[in-house]
XYZ file of C-alpha atoms in Angstrom:
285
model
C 103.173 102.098 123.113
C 103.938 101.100 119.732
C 100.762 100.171 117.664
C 100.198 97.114 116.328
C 100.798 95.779 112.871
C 99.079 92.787 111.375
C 100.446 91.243 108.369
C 98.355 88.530 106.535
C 98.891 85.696 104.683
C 96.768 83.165 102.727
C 98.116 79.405 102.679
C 96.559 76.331 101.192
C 98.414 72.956 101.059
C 102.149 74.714 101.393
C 103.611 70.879 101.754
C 102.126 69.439 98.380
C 102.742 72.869 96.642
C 106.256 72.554 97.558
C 106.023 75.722 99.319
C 106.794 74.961 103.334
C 110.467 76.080 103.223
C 109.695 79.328 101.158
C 106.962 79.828 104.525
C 109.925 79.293 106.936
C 112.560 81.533 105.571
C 108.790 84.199 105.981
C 108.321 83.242 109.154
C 112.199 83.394 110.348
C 112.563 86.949 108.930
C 108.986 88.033 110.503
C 110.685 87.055 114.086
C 113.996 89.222 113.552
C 112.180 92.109 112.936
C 113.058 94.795 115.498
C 109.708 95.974 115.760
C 107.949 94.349 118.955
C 104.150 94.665 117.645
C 104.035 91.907 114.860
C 100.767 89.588 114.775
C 101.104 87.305 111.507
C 97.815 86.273 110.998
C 97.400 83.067 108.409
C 93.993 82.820 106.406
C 94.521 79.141 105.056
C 92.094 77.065 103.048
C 91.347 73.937 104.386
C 94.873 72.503 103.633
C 94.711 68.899 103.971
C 97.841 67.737 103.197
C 100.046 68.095 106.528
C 100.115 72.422 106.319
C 97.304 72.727 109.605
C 99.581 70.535 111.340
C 102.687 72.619 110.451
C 100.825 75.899 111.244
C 99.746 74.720 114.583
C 103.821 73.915 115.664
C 104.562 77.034 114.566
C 101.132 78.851 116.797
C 102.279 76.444 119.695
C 106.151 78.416 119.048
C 104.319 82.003 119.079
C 105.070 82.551 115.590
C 101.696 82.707 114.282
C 97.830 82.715 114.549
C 95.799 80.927 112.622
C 92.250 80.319 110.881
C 91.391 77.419 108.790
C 88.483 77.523 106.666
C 87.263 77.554 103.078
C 87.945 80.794 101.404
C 86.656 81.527 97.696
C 90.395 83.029 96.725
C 93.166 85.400 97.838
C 91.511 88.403 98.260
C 88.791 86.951 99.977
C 91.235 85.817 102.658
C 92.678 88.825 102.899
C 89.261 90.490 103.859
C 89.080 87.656 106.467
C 92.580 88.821 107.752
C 91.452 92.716 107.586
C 88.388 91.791 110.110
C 90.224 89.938 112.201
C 93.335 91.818 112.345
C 94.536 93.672 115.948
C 97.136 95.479 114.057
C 96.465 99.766 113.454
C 98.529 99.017 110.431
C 98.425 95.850 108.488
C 100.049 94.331 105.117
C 99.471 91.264 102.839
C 102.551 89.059 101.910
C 101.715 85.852 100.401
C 103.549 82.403 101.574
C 106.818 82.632 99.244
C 107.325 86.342 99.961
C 109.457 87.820 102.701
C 110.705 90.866 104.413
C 114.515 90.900 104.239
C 115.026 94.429 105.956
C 114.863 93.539 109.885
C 114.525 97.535 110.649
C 111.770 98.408 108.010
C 108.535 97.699 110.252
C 109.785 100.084 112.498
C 110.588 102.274 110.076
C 107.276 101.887 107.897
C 105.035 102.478 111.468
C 107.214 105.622 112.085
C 106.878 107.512 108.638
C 103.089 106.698 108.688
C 102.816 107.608 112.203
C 104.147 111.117 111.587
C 102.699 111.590 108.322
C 99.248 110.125 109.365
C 99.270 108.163 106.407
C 96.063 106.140 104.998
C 98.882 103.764 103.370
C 102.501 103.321 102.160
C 104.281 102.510 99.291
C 108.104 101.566 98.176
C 110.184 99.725 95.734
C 110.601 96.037 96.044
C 112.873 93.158 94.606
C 110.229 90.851 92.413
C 111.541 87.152 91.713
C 110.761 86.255 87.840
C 109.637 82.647 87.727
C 112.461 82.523 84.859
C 114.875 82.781 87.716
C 116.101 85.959 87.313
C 115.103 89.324 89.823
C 114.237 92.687 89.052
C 113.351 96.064 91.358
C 109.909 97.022 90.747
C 110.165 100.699 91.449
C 106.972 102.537 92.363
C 105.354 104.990 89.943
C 102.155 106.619 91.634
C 101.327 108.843 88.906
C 100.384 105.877 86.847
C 98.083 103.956 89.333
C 95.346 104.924 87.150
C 96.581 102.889 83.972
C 98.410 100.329 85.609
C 99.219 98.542 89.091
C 101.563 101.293 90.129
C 103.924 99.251 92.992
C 104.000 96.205 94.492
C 100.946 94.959 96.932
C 103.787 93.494 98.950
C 105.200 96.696 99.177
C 102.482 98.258 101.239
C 101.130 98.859 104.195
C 97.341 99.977 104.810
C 95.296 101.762 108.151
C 93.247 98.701 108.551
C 90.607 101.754 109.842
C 91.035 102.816 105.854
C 90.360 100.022 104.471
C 87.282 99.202 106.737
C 86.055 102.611 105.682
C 86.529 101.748 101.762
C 84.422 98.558 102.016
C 87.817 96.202 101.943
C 89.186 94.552 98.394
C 86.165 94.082 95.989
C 86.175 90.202 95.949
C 84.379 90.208 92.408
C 88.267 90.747 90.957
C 89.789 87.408 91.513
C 93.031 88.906 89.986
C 92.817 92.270 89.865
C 91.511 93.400 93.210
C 94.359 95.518 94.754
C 94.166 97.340 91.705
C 90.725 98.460 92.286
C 91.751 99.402 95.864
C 94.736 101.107 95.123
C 92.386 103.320 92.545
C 89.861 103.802 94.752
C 91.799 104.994 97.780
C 93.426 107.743 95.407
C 90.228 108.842 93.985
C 88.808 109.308 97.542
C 92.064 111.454 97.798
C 93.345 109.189 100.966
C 97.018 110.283 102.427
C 99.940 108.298 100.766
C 103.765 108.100 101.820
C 106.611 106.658 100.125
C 108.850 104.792 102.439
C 112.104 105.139 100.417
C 113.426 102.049 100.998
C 113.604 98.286 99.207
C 112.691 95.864 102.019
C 110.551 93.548 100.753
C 110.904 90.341 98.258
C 108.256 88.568 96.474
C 107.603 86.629 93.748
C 105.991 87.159 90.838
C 102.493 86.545 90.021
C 101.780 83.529 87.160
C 97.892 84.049 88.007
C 97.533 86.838 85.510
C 99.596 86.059 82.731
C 98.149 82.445 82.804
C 94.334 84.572 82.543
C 95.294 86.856 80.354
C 91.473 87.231 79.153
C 90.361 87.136 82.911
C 92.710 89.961 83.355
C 91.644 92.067 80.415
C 88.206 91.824 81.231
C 88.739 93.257 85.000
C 90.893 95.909 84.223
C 88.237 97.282 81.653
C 85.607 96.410 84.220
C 88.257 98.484 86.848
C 88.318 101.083 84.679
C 84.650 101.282 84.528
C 83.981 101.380 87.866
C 85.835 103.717 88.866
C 85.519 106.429 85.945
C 82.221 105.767 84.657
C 81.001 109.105 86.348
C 83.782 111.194 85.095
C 83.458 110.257 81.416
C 81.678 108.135 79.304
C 83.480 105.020 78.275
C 82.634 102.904 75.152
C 83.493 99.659 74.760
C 86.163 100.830 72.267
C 87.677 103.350 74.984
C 87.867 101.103 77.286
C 90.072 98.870 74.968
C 92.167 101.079 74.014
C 92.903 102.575 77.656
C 93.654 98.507 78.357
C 95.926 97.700 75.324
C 97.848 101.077 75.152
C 97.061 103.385 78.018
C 95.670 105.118 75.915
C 92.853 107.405 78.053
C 91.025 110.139 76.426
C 92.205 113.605 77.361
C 89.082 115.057 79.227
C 89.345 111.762 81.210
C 93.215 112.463 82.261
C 92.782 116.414 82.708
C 90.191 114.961 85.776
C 92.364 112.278 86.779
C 95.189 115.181 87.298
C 93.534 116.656 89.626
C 93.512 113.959 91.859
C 97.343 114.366 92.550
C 98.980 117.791 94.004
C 98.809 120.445 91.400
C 102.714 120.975 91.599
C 102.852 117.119 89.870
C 100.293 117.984 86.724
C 103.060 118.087 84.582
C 104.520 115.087 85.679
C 101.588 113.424 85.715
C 100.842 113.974 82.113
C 104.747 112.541 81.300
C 104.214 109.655 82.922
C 100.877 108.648 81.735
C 102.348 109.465 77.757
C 105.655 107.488 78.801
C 103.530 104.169 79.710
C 101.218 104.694 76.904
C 104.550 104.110 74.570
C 105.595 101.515 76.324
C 102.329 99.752 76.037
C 102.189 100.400 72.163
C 105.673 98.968 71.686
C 104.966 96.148 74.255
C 101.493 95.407 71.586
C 103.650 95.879 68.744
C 106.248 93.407 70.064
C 103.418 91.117 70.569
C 101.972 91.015 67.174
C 105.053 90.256 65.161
């Protein structure tokens, strides 16, 4: 039997936020997927402007299950989702995101399956809020500067995530960052499903806290390589502005990837860290 595969998704007032047909066309897609073990699991919090109502049609229709309860942000509900999940495997796609390849859960569970993968990763189509669409293509090698593919684009072992104490709610923006780091540095079993099947939509949280954003990738950062190096506040800056990481810090970090990628390792950390420059230079004219 196939296992099962949970995918969450926080909601909160889709009908005043405009958001109820963007939730359909999710829904729709979920239920032509060829892969029979779906539970869609909705975290929403405590909508109260027609949404429980909707959700509970579309539970009554055996779309759905649902929970509706005060939640203290996304990531919080998707911790709710990861304990109450069913699913072997599950992912996060938020209300106005959806999977547009009908094969690709079947797909996803199979490479995992053989590979006996901790999680997955691919390219995904991201929907600018300026109207325009882009594909964000992975780049692993960099998850240590940067979020390195889309959340969206994942799938986790909910058994893995259990095990590495679930998305550290203290990042309200930042979060699957800090997991994504964390289950590298604990040198947890990747695979790259080559294939775009997922949509989603860009992310206005961050650039509208820009300082909230700074401060949690530094505090990221520190976390997670506080016993490998000392940081100053004036690293820790610089590795946020430019990429910039001290040398003994990314020898380390290396190591943490197969030793045949070193050298590409080292490329694409020095390729981001000019991109960042220009993108700060760019900035301040």
């Amino acid at each position: 039997m196939e296992p099962f595969v949970t995918i969450i998704t926080p909601t909160h007032n889709l009908l005043k936020n405009n958001l109820a047909d963007d939730f359909n066309l999710l829904i729709k897609l979920l239920d032509m997927q060829t892969y029979p073990n779906i539970e869609h699991l909705i975290i929403d919090n405590m909508s109260n402007d027609g949404t429980v109502e909707m959700l509970k049609d579309y539970k009554n229709k055996g779309y759905l299950t649902f929970f509706s309860e005060p939640d203290t942000g996304k990531f919080n509900a998707y911790n709710k989702g990861i304990m109450r999940a069913k699913g072997k495997y599950v992912t996060f796609l938020s209300c106005d995101d959806f999977i547009h390849d009908i094969t690709s859960v079947y797909d996803i569970v199979n490479i995992m399956e053989a590979n006996n993968a901790d999680f997955s990763f691919a390219p995904a189509y991201c929907r600018h809020p300026e109207g325009f669409v882009f594909l964000f293509s992975p780049s692993m090698h960099n998850a240590f500067q940067v979020m390195p593919c889309a959340r969206q684009a994942m799938f986790f072992k909910k058994s893995t995530l259990e095990q590495e104490n679930y998305f550290d709610e203290k990042f309200k923006t930042m979060a699957d960052f800090d997991l994504i780091m964390r289950l590298i540095l604990k040198r947890r079993n990747p695979v790259y499903f080559d294939n775009n099947y997922v949509t989603y939509k860009f992310g206005t949280k961050i650039l509208e806290n820009e300082k909230r954003s700074e401060e949690e990738s530094k505090a990221i950062y520190y976390k997670n390589f506080k016993n490998l190096y000392p940081l100053t506040d004036e690293i820790l800056d610089r590795m946020f502005k430019y990429s910039e990481f001290p040398q003994q810090l990314l020898e380390k970090l290396s190591s943490y990837f197969p030793e045949a990628d070193k050298d590409m390792f080292f490329e694409k950390c020095s390729q981001m860290q000019q991109l960042r420059r220009n993108a700060m230079q760019n900035k301040n004219q």
